[in-house]
Short mmCIF file of C-alpha atoms and ligand atoms in Angstrom, two decimals:
data_model
loop_
_atom_site.label_atom_id
_atom_site.label_comp_id
_atom_site.label_asym_id
_atom_site.label_seq_id
_atom_site.Cartn_x
_atom_site.Cartn_y
_atom_site.Cartn_z
CA UNK A 222 117.23 119.58 96.38
CA UNK A 223 114.55 117.88 94.10
CA UNK A 224 113.09 114.35 95.55
CA UNK A 225 114.98 112.39 93.05
CA UNK A 226 118.19 113.63 94.75
CA UNK A 227 117.43 113.02 97.96
CA UNK A 228 119.35 110.53 99.93
CA UNK A 229 118.14 107.01 101.31
CA UNK A 230 116.70 107.38 104.33
CA UNK A 231 115.62 104.72 106.89
CA UNK A 232 113.54 105.48 110.28
CA UNK A 233 114.41 102.61 112.56
CA UNK A 234 111.89 101.90 114.98
CA UNK A 235 108.90 103.71 114.25
CA UNK A 236 104.85 103.02 114.84
CA UNK A 237 103.12 103.91 112.07
CA UNK A 238 99.65 105.63 113.51
CA UNK A 239 100.97 104.79 116.76
CA UNK A 240 99.80 101.12 116.26
CA UNK A 241 101.70 97.97 116.68
CA UNK A 242 105.16 96.93 117.26
CA UNK A 243 107.93 99.28 115.88
CA UNK A 244 108.89 98.63 112.11
CA UNK A 245 111.57 100.18 109.97
CA UNK A 246 110.61 102.73 107.31
CA UNK A 247 112.91 102.88 104.33
CA UNK A 248 112.41 106.17 102.23
CA UNK A 249 113.97 106.63 98.59
CA UNK A 250 113.30 108.92 95.88
CA UNK A 251 110.86 110.62 97.92
CA UNK A 252 108.58 108.12 98.64
CA UNK A 253 108.14 105.09 101.02
CA UNK A 254 110.08 101.95 99.72
CA UNK A 255 109.49 99.57 102.30
CA UNK A 256 107.56 99.11 105.66
CA UNK A 257 108.31 96.26 107.90
CA UNK A 258 110.92 94.67 110.77
CA UNK A 259 113.42 94.03 107.88
CA UNK A 260 112.64 97.15 105.76
CA UNK A 261 116.42 98.11 105.96
CA UNK A 262 118.22 94.84 105.87
CA UNK A 263 120.02 95.04 102.73
CA UNK A 264 120.72 98.64 102.38
CA UNK A 265 124.09 99.86 101.37
CA UNK A 266 125.93 102.48 103.54
CA UNK A 267 125.26 105.58 102.01
CA UNK A 268 121.83 105.52 103.74
CA UNK A 269 120.93 108.04 106.41
CA UNK A 270 119.68 106.14 109.22
CA UNK A 271 117.43 107.78 112.22
CA UNK A 272 117.00 105.94 115.14
CA UNK A 273 113.22 106.80 116.54
CA UNK A 274 112.86 104.63 119.68
CA UNK A 275 109.27 103.50 118.87
CA UNK A 276 107.95 107.12 118.19
CA UNK A 277 104.60 107.50 116.32
CA UNK A 278 104.84 107.95 112.38
CA UNK A 279 102.04 110.29 111.11
CA UNK A 280 101.57 111.70 107.90
CA UNK A 281 102.91 115.15 107.73
CA UNK A 282 100.66 117.59 108.90
CA UNK A 283 98.92 120.21 106.68
CA UNK A 284 97.90 123.82 107.82
CA UNK A 285 95.07 125.37 106.04
CA UNK A 286 95.77 128.68 107.89
CA UNK A 287 99.11 130.10 108.53
CA UNK A 288 100.31 133.79 108.11
CA UNK A 289 103.77 134.30 107.22
CA UNK A 290 103.98 138.01 106.78
CA UNK A 291 106.22 138.01 103.42
CA UNK A 292 105.99 140.39 101.74
CA UNK A 293 105.71 143.25 103.89
CA UNK A 294 106.28 142.57 107.61
CA UNK A 295 109.63 140.40 107.26
CA UNK A 296 110.51 141.87 110.89
CA UNK A 297 107.55 139.70 112.42
CA UNK A 298 107.90 136.52 110.11
CA UNK A 299 109.30 135.36 106.84
CA UNK A 300 108.51 132.47 104.39
CA UNK A 301 111.59 131.08 105.39
CA UNK A 302 111.42 131.45 109.30
CA UNK A 303 107.63 130.48 109.01
CA UNK A 304 108.87 127.48 107.02
CA UNK A 305 111.22 126.61 109.70
CA UNK A 306 108.25 126.75 112.37
CA UNK A 307 106.43 124.57 110.08
CA UNK A 308 109.07 121.89 109.81
CA UNK A 309 109.42 121.94 113.58
CA UNK A 310 105.76 121.47 114.21
CA UNK A 311 105.58 118.25 111.63
CA UNK A 312 104.01 120.33 108.95
CA UNK A 313 104.75 119.53 105.24
CA UNK A 314 102.46 121.85 103.64
CA UNK A 315 101.05 125.33 104.82
CA UNK A 316 98.50 127.66 103.23
CA UNK A 317 99.63 131.15 103.38
CA UNK A 318 97.18 133.65 104.35
CA UNK A 319 96.45 136.62 101.66
CA UNK A 320 96.62 139.26 104.12
CA UNK A 321 100.26 140.52 103.36
CA UNK A 322 101.44 144.04 102.16
CA UNK A 323 100.90 144.02 99.37
CA UNK A 324 98.26 141.51 99.57
CA UNK A 325 98.03 138.29 97.81
CA UNK A 326 95.17 139.38 95.48
CA UNK A 327 97.20 138.75 91.87
CA UNK A 328 99.29 136.38 90.34
CA UNK A 329 102.49 137.95 90.59
CA UNK A 330 102.52 138.07 94.42
CA UNK A 331 100.95 134.67 94.70
CA UNK A 332 103.39 133.25 92.28
CA UNK A 333 106.30 134.98 94.34
CA UNK A 334 105.38 133.21 97.41
CA UNK A 335 104.88 130.01 95.88
CA UNK A 336 108.68 130.47 94.37
CA UNK A 337 110.19 131.59 97.52
CA UNK A 338 108.31 128.56 99.39
CA UNK A 339 109.88 126.36 96.92
CA UNK A 340 113.68 128.03 97.48
CA UNK A 341 113.38 127.52 101.07
CA UNK A 342 112.25 123.96 100.43
CA UNK A 343 111.27 123.08 104.08
CA UNK A 344 107.44 122.44 103.61
CA UNK A 345 105.06 123.40 100.78
CA UNK A 346 104.09 126.79 100.69
CA UNK A 347 100.71 127.41 99.08
CA UNK A 348 99.66 131.07 98.86
CA UNK A 349 96.20 131.63 99.50
CA UNK A 350 94.72 134.16 97.02
CA UNK A 351 92.63 137.07 98.07
CA UNK A 352 88.80 137.00 97.58
CA UNK A 353 88.74 140.92 96.87
CA UNK A 354 91.10 143.65 95.84
CA UNK A 355 93.16 144.58 98.84
CA UNK A 356 90.95 142.61 101.02
CA UNK A 357 88.56 145.51 100.96
CA UNK A 358 85.41 143.33 100.30
CA UNK A 359 84.42 145.40 97.29
CA UNK A 360 85.47 144.33 93.99
CA UNK A 361 86.73 140.35 93.26
CA UNK A 362 90.12 139.53 92.04
CA UNK A 363 91.29 137.57 89.16
CA UNK A 364 90.85 134.17 90.97
CA UNK A 365 91.31 132.51 87.47
CA UNK A 366 94.59 134.01 86.88
CA UNK A 367 95.99 133.16 90.33
CA UNK A 368 94.67 129.63 89.89
CA UNK A 369 96.30 129.28 86.57
CA UNK A 370 99.90 130.56 87.55
CA UNK A 371 102.48 128.54 89.03
CA UNK A 372 101.46 128.51 92.53
CA UNK A 373 98.08 126.87 91.27
CA UNK A 374 96.17 128.74 93.88
CA UNK A 375 93.40 126.64 95.17
CA UNK A 376 92.07 128.49 98.25
CA UNK A 377 90.88 131.91 98.50
CA UNK A 378 90.34 133.78 101.30
CA UNK A 379 90.22 137.49 102.61
CA UNK A 380 91.16 136.18 105.91
CA UNK A 381 91.75 138.93 108.56
CA UNK A 382 88.76 140.26 107.04
CA UNK A 383 85.28 139.00 106.33
CA UNK A 384 83.70 139.05 102.84
CA UNK A 385 80.82 140.64 104.64
CA UNK A 386 79.00 141.98 101.44
CA UNK A 387 76.42 139.02 100.71
CA UNK A 388 76.27 139.69 97.14
CA UNK A 389 80.28 139.85 96.53
CA UNK A 390 80.30 136.44 98.61
CA UNK A 391 77.55 135.04 96.51
CA UNK A 392 79.58 135.96 93.40
CA UNK A 393 82.70 134.83 94.64
CA UNK A 394 80.96 131.50 95.56
CA UNK A 395 79.61 131.32 91.75
CA UNK A 396 83.11 131.96 90.52
CA UNK A 397 84.64 129.64 92.71
CA UNK A 398 82.41 126.58 91.89
CA UNK A 399 83.05 127.37 88.20
CA UNK A 400 86.81 127.32 89.01
CA UNK A 401 86.76 124.28 91.17
CA UNK A 402 88.44 126.44 93.78
CA UNK A 403 87.71 126.80 97.51
CA UNK A 404 86.37 130.10 99.46
CA UNK A 405 87.44 130.20 103.03
CA UNK A 406 85.59 132.84 105.27
CA UNK A 407 86.76 134.61 108.17
CA UNK A 408 83.08 134.89 109.57
CA UNK A 409 82.87 138.16 111.30
CA UNK A 410 79.59 140.56 110.52
CA UNK A 411 81.68 143.89 111.02
CA UNK A 412 78.53 145.84 111.98
CA UNK A 413 78.65 143.64 115.08
CA UNK A 414 82.25 143.90 115.91
CA UNK A 415 83.15 147.79 115.82
CA UNK A 416 85.32 148.20 118.59
CA UNK A 417 85.29 144.71 119.78
CA UNK A 418 88.69 143.19 121.36
CA UNK A 419 87.06 140.56 123.29
CA UNK A 420 84.58 137.68 123.80
CA UNK A 421 81.15 139.58 124.67
CA UNK A 422 80.24 137.99 127.96
CA UNK A 423 80.45 138.19 131.81
CA UNK A 424 84.57 138.52 131.86
CA UNK A 425 84.57 141.04 129.09
CA UNK A 426 81.88 143.10 130.76
CA UNK A 427 83.76 142.90 134.27
CA UNK A 428 87.05 143.99 132.82
CA UNK A 429 85.63 146.72 130.82
CA UNK A 430 86.34 145.39 127.19
CA UNK A 431 84.48 145.64 124.11
CA UNK A 432 82.48 142.57 123.44
CA UNK A 433 82.53 140.57 120.04
CA UNK A 434 79.23 138.48 120.51
CA UNK A 435 79.03 135.03 119.15
CA UNK A 436 76.35 136.20 116.61
CA UNK A 437 78.50 138.14 114.74
CA UNK A 438 80.49 134.62 113.45
CA UNK A 439 77.44 132.50 113.54
CA UNK A 440 75.27 135.02 111.35
CA UNK A 441 77.86 134.95 108.84
CA UNK A 442 78.18 131.03 109.00
CA UNK A 443 74.52 130.63 108.62
CA UNK A 444 74.54 133.20 105.75
CA UNK A 445 77.52 131.60 103.77
CA UNK A 446 75.97 127.98 104.50
CA UNK A 447 72.85 129.02 102.55
CA UNK A 448 74.85 131.09 99.78
CA UNK A 449 76.92 128.21 99.14
CA UNK A 450 73.98 125.67 98.97
CA UNK A 451 72.38 127.94 96.56
CA UNK A 452 75.67 128.59 94.29
CA UNK A 453 76.22 124.91 94.22
CA UNK A 454 79.72 125.86 95.97
CA UNK A 455 82.09 124.50 98.51
CA UNK A 456 82.91 126.99 101.50
CA UNK A 457 85.12 126.70 104.54
CA UNK A 458 84.73 128.13 107.80
CA UNK A 459 87.80 129.50 109.01
CA UNK A 460 88.71 129.31 112.88
CA UNK A 461 85.43 128.40 114.22
CA UNK A 462 85.12 129.42 117.54
CA UNK A 463 81.58 129.14 119.13
CA UNK A 464 79.12 126.39 120.55
CA UNK A 465 76.39 128.07 117.95
CA UNK A 466 78.69 127.55 115.08
CA UNK A 467 79.02 124.05 115.81
CA UNK A 468 75.20 123.57 115.84
CA UNK A 469 75.23 125.39 112.42
CA UNK A 470 77.59 123.29 110.71
CA UNK A 471 75.82 120.26 111.92
CA UNK A 472 72.72 121.51 110.47
CA UNK A 473 74.38 122.62 106.91
CA UNK A 474 76.11 119.28 106.75
CA UNK A 475 72.87 117.63 107.36
CA UNK A 476 71.30 119.33 104.43
CA UNK A 477 74.07 118.30 102.02
CA UNK A 478 75.70 121.64 101.91
CA UNK A 479 79.45 121.30 100.92
CA UNK A 480 80.92 123.18 104.03
CA UNK A 481 83.70 122.20 105.84
CA UNK A 482 85.25 124.21 108.89
CA UNK A 483 88.55 124.53 110.93
CA UNK A 484 89.24 125.17 114.64
CA UNK A 485 92.35 126.32 116.34
CA UNK A 486 94.54 124.94 119.12
CA UNK A 487 94.03 128.09 120.82
CA UNK A 488 90.34 127.79 120.61
CA UNK A 489 90.10 124.08 121.67
CA UNK A 490 92.66 124.84 124.79
CA UNK A 491 91.98 128.35 125.90
CA UNK A 492 88.95 130.72 127.23
CA UNK A 493 88.32 134.07 128.26
CA UNK A 494 89.19 133.68 131.80
CA UNK A 495 92.80 134.33 130.65
CA UNK A 496 91.88 138.00 130.13
CA UNK A 497 91.99 138.79 133.76
CA UNK A 498 95.83 139.91 133.29
CA UNK A 499 94.67 142.17 130.44
CA UNK A 500 97.94 140.60 128.69
CA UNK A 501 97.61 141.39 124.91
CA UNK A 502 99.17 138.06 124.10
CA UNK A 503 95.57 136.55 124.48
CA UNK A 504 93.85 138.96 122.07
CA UNK A 505 92.97 137.11 118.98
CA UNK A 506 90.23 136.89 116.13
CA UNK A 507 87.76 135.39 116.89
CA UNK A 508 88.28 136.23 120.52
CA UNK A 509 88.83 133.41 123.34
CA UNK A 510 85.38 132.26 124.22
CA UNK A 511 83.89 130.46 127.09
CA UNK A 512 84.70 127.02 128.65
CA UNK A 513 81.61 125.54 127.29
CA UNK A 514 82.64 126.78 123.67
CA UNK A 515 85.89 125.05 124.06
CA UNK A 516 84.24 121.61 124.87
CA UNK A 517 81.72 121.97 121.89
CA UNK A 518 84.78 122.39 119.68
CA UNK A 519 86.32 119.68 120.84
CA UNK A 520 83.40 117.37 120.71
CA UNK A 521 82.72 118.71 117.22
CA UNK A 522 86.51 117.67 116.15
CA UNK A 523 86.27 114.26 117.45
CA UNK A 524 82.86 113.68 115.74
CA UNK A 525 83.83 115.14 112.39
CA UNK A 526 81.44 118.29 112.64
CA UNK A 527 84.60 119.96 112.29
CA UNK A 528 86.80 118.74 109.90
CA UNK A 529 90.39 119.56 110.74
CA UNK A 530 92.59 121.63 113.06
CA UNK A 531 94.43 124.94 111.63
CA UNK A 532 96.86 126.85 113.49
CA UNK A 533 96.06 130.50 112.35
CA UNK A 534 99.84 130.94 113.35
CA UNK A 535 99.48 134.80 113.62
CA UNK A 536 103.13 136.44 114.20
CA UNK A 537 103.55 139.95 115.76
CA UNK A 538 106.07 141.96 116.96
CA UNK A 539 106.66 142.31 120.62
CA UNK A 540 105.76 146.32 120.53
CA UNK A 541 102.26 144.91 118.79
CA UNK A 542 101.56 142.75 121.65
CA UNK A 543 103.17 144.23 124.81
CA UNK A 544 100.78 147.27 125.11
CA UNK A 545 97.38 147.92 126.41
CA UNK A 546 94.74 145.13 125.52
CA UNK A 547 92.69 147.17 123.39
CA UNK A 548 95.56 148.36 121.19
CA UNK A 549 97.42 144.73 120.89
CA UNK A 550 97.19 143.29 117.55
CA UNK A 551 95.04 140.19 117.43
CA UNK A 552 96.83 136.85 116.77
CA UNK A 553 99.23 134.29 118.16
CA UNK A 554 101.70 131.76 117.09
CA UNK A 555 100.72 128.31 116.67
CA UNK A 556 102.66 126.25 114.35
CA UNK A 557 105.09 124.68 116.82
CA UNK A 558 102.64 124.09 119.40
CA UNK A 559 99.84 122.65 118.07
CA UNK A 560 100.55 119.06 117.90
CA UNK A 561 101.47 118.83 121.67
CA UNK A 562 98.09 120.73 122.41
CA UNK A 563 95.94 118.38 120.26
CA UNK A 564 97.44 115.54 121.68
CA UNK A 565 97.24 116.72 125.39
CA UNK A 566 93.66 117.77 124.79
CA UNK A 567 92.29 114.87 122.75
CA UNK A 568 94.55 111.76 122.30
CA UNK A 569 96.22 111.84 126.15
CA UNK A 570 92.54 112.06 127.10
CA UNK A 571 91.39 109.13 125.10
CA UNK A 572 88.83 110.85 123.09
CA UNK A 573 91.18 110.14 119.86
CA UNK A 574 93.86 107.97 118.39
CA UNK A 575 96.51 108.72 116.45
CA UNK A 576 95.01 107.91 113.49
CA UNK A 577 91.85 110.32 114.29
CA UNK A 578 94.70 112.85 114.90
CA UNK A 579 96.37 112.20 111.63
CA UNK A 580 92.74 112.64 109.93
CA UNK A 581 92.21 116.09 111.56
CA UNK A 582 95.72 117.18 110.95
CA UNK A 583 96.60 116.03 108.11
CA UNK A 584 94.23 113.99 105.67
CA UNK A 585 91.23 115.92 105.92
CA UNK A 586 93.12 119.35 105.55
CA UNK A 587 95.07 117.65 102.38
CA UNK A 588 91.45 116.46 100.91
CA UNK A 589 89.66 119.93 101.45
CA UNK A 590 92.75 121.71 99.73
CA UNK A 591 92.71 118.97 96.99
CA UNK A 592 96.36 118.22 97.52
CA UNK A 593 97.05 114.77 96.12
CA UNK A 594 100.62 114.33 97.64
CA UNK A 595 99.98 115.48 101.35
CA UNK A 596 98.08 113.57 103.83
CA UNK A 597 98.34 110.20 102.13
CA UNK A 598 98.27 107.00 104.09
CA UNK A 599 101.66 105.61 105.38
CA UNK A 600 102.13 103.13 102.94
CA UNK A 601 104.77 101.61 100.29
CA UNK A 602 104.71 103.82 96.93
CA UNK A 603 103.17 106.58 98.83
CA UNK A 604 105.05 110.18 98.75
CA UNK A 605 107.20 110.37 102.13
CA UNK A 606 105.75 113.52 103.91
CA UNK A 607 105.66 112.48 107.69
CA UNK A 608 105.82 113.84 111.24
CA UNK A 609 107.27 111.84 114.11
CA UNK A 610 105.87 112.01 117.19
CA UNK A 611 107.34 111.42 120.72
CA UNK A 612 104.21 110.83 122.92
CA UNK A 613 106.26 111.29 125.98
CA UNK A 614 108.86 113.73 125.72
CA UNK A 615 107.78 116.94 128.10
CA UNK A 616 108.84 120.03 126.98
CA UNK A 617 108.33 123.66 128.20
CA UNK A 618 107.25 126.48 125.35
CA UNK A 619 109.73 129.41 125.78
CA UNK A 620 108.65 132.00 123.25
CA UNK A 621 111.89 133.32 122.64
CA UNK A 622 113.38 129.88 121.56
CA UNK A 623 110.69 129.24 118.79
CA UNK A 624 111.92 129.13 115.43
CA UNK A 625 108.96 131.97 114.42
CA UNK A 626 110.61 135.49 114.31
CA UNK A 627 107.96 136.66 116.32
CA UNK A 628 107.48 135.12 119.98
CA UNK A 629 103.62 136.02 120.81
CA UNK A 630 102.76 132.38 122.22
CA UNK A 631 99.93 131.93 124.78
CA UNK A 632 101.68 128.88 125.98
CA UNK A 633 104.77 130.57 127.33
CA UNK A 634 105.69 128.25 130.47
CA UNK A 635 103.43 125.72 129.70
CA UNK A 636 104.62 121.97 129.52
CA UNK A 637 103.36 119.42 127.04
CA UNK A 638 103.97 115.88 127.23
CA UNK A 639 103.93 114.95 123.37
CA UNK A 640 106.29 116.43 120.69
CA UNK A 641 107.47 116.69 117.35
CA UNK A 642 110.69 115.08 116.94
CA UNK A 643 111.29 114.82 113.30
CA UNK A 644 109.36 115.74 110.08
CA UNK A 645 110.32 114.19 106.83
CA UNK A 646 109.43 116.31 103.43
CA UNK A 647 109.59 115.05 100.13
CA UNK A 648 111.92 112.35 101.71
CA UNK A 649 114.24 114.35 103.48
CA UNK A 650 114.53 115.09 107.13
CA UNK A 651 113.50 118.93 107.58
CA UNK A 652 113.88 118.86 111.45
CA UNK A 653 114.92 116.37 114.03
CA UNK A 654 114.68 116.72 117.94
CA UNK A 655 114.01 120.35 117.65
CA UNK A 656 116.44 121.57 115.39
CA UNK A 657 115.63 122.53 111.51
CA UNK A 658 117.95 120.74 109.17
CA UNK A 659 119.02 122.81 106.34
C1 NCD B 96 95.16 137.24 112.01
C2 NCD B 96 96.38 138.02 111.85
O1 NCD B 96 97.10 138.34 112.85
O2 NCD B 96 96.57 138.05 110.78
N1 NCD B 96 94.69 137.45 113.12
C3 NCD B 96 94.27 136.58 114.17
O3 NCD B 96 93.88 137.36 115.29
N2 NCD B 96 93.58 135.80 114.21
C4 NCD B 96 94.14 137.39 111.15
C5 NCD B 96 92.77 136.26 111.10
O4 NCD B 96 93.51 135.20 111.21
O5 NCD B 96 91.86 136.70 111.27
ZN1 ZN B 97 90.53 135.21 110.44
#
C-alpha cells in the first residue's frame, strides 16, 4: 500500500516526546495533518482510531546496524521476519548489513534486498553495501553503482569483518567522499583478535577464554579517524565498546574530524561478568566489556560523544548458540528489546528525557544516514513515521515469543518497564500491543 492509499488514522491521547498534556494526532496521506486537543474533532467515519491512553509519542526509530540474513540464511531471519521485529521494536527504518550470503557487494543484491523490503512494507529496509568484494578486505566494490541503483545505497560497511588494510581503507574513504556516501567500520584489528572469544581481562583469564583486547578496537578507531581527516571523508564507528574508544571519539571530534559512532543496547547494559555460565548467548563481537566500559558508553551517549544507539540485531540458529562458548557464533538479537533497555538505563534514571532518547534512536541516526523522511520532528506536515511507547507496561522477554525467526536474546526472563505499544510507518500502523499488523 502506498502512502497515498493509507487510511486516515487518529492517534488519540498521546504525549509527543512525553511532554505536556495528551493530544490527538491526525494522520492523513502518510503525513501528520493536525496535532492538538481537537485534532480529530470533525473527522468522517472511515477513520481508524487508536486510543493510546497518554502514551509517549516519538519519531520512529532508525537502526543503522541490523543483520537480516537474507539472502543466504533464511533459516535464521528473513527480510520479512526482521521487518516484523523492527515494527514491534518501534523502528521505521533499518540498515541491513552486507554480510549476507552472497554478500551485498554488488547492485544486483543490494537492489533485490531493497525491493523485497518494499514488498514486505513494514519499515524502510536500506541495504548496506560492502566496502570490499566478499568482505575479504582486498578489493573495493563498485560503490558508485550500488549508490546509483534503486536502493540508493548510502552506507557501506564490511561489518562482521574489519577493513583492516590501511591502504584499502584509505582508498575507500577517498571514494566515499567523492560519492557522498558513508563508510561504517567494524573496528577490529584482526592480528590482535586471533582466536579471541571474550573481552581480554580478569574474567576471561579465569574462565580460560581467549581474550580480545580493547586495543584491537581502539587502534582501528584512532587509525580511521586520522585516515578520514586526511581524506576529507566521514567515517562511522560501529558498535563502540570501550572506555578508550570514547576518549578517542572525544579527541577526534575535538579536531573537527567527521566521525560518528553508535553503541548497542547490550554494550550499555551487559558486562563480561555474564560469561560465568559459559552460555554462548553472551558471545558477541565486539565482546561484552567491563562495568566501567558500560558506564563510559552511557555517559558518552548522554553527552553526544557517541551519536546514537544501533541494535546490531544478529540472529543465529539455536545450534549455533547452544554449544561450547568458543564455538558459538557471535551476535545477539536486538530490535525488539532496544527501546526498553535504553529507557531503563537512561530515561528511568533521569539521565535523559524522551526527547533525548528520540535524538539517539531516531534523529541522529537518520541524519548520519542522510534520510530526509525519517527522524523528523513531530509536527504538522511531517512524514508519519512514529513510535508509541508506554513507559509503564512491564513485560518479560521470552526469546521464543519474539517475532524474529531466531531466539538468541541475552535478556531471556528479564523484565522491563517501558514497551513499544505501537508503530506508525508511512501513515499506517505496523504494530500495536505486541502484534504486527499486516
Ligand atoms: C554480527 C553478525 O552476526 O553478523 N555479529 C556480532 O557478533 N556482532 C557481525 C557484527 O556485527 O560484527
Ligand atoms: Zn560488527
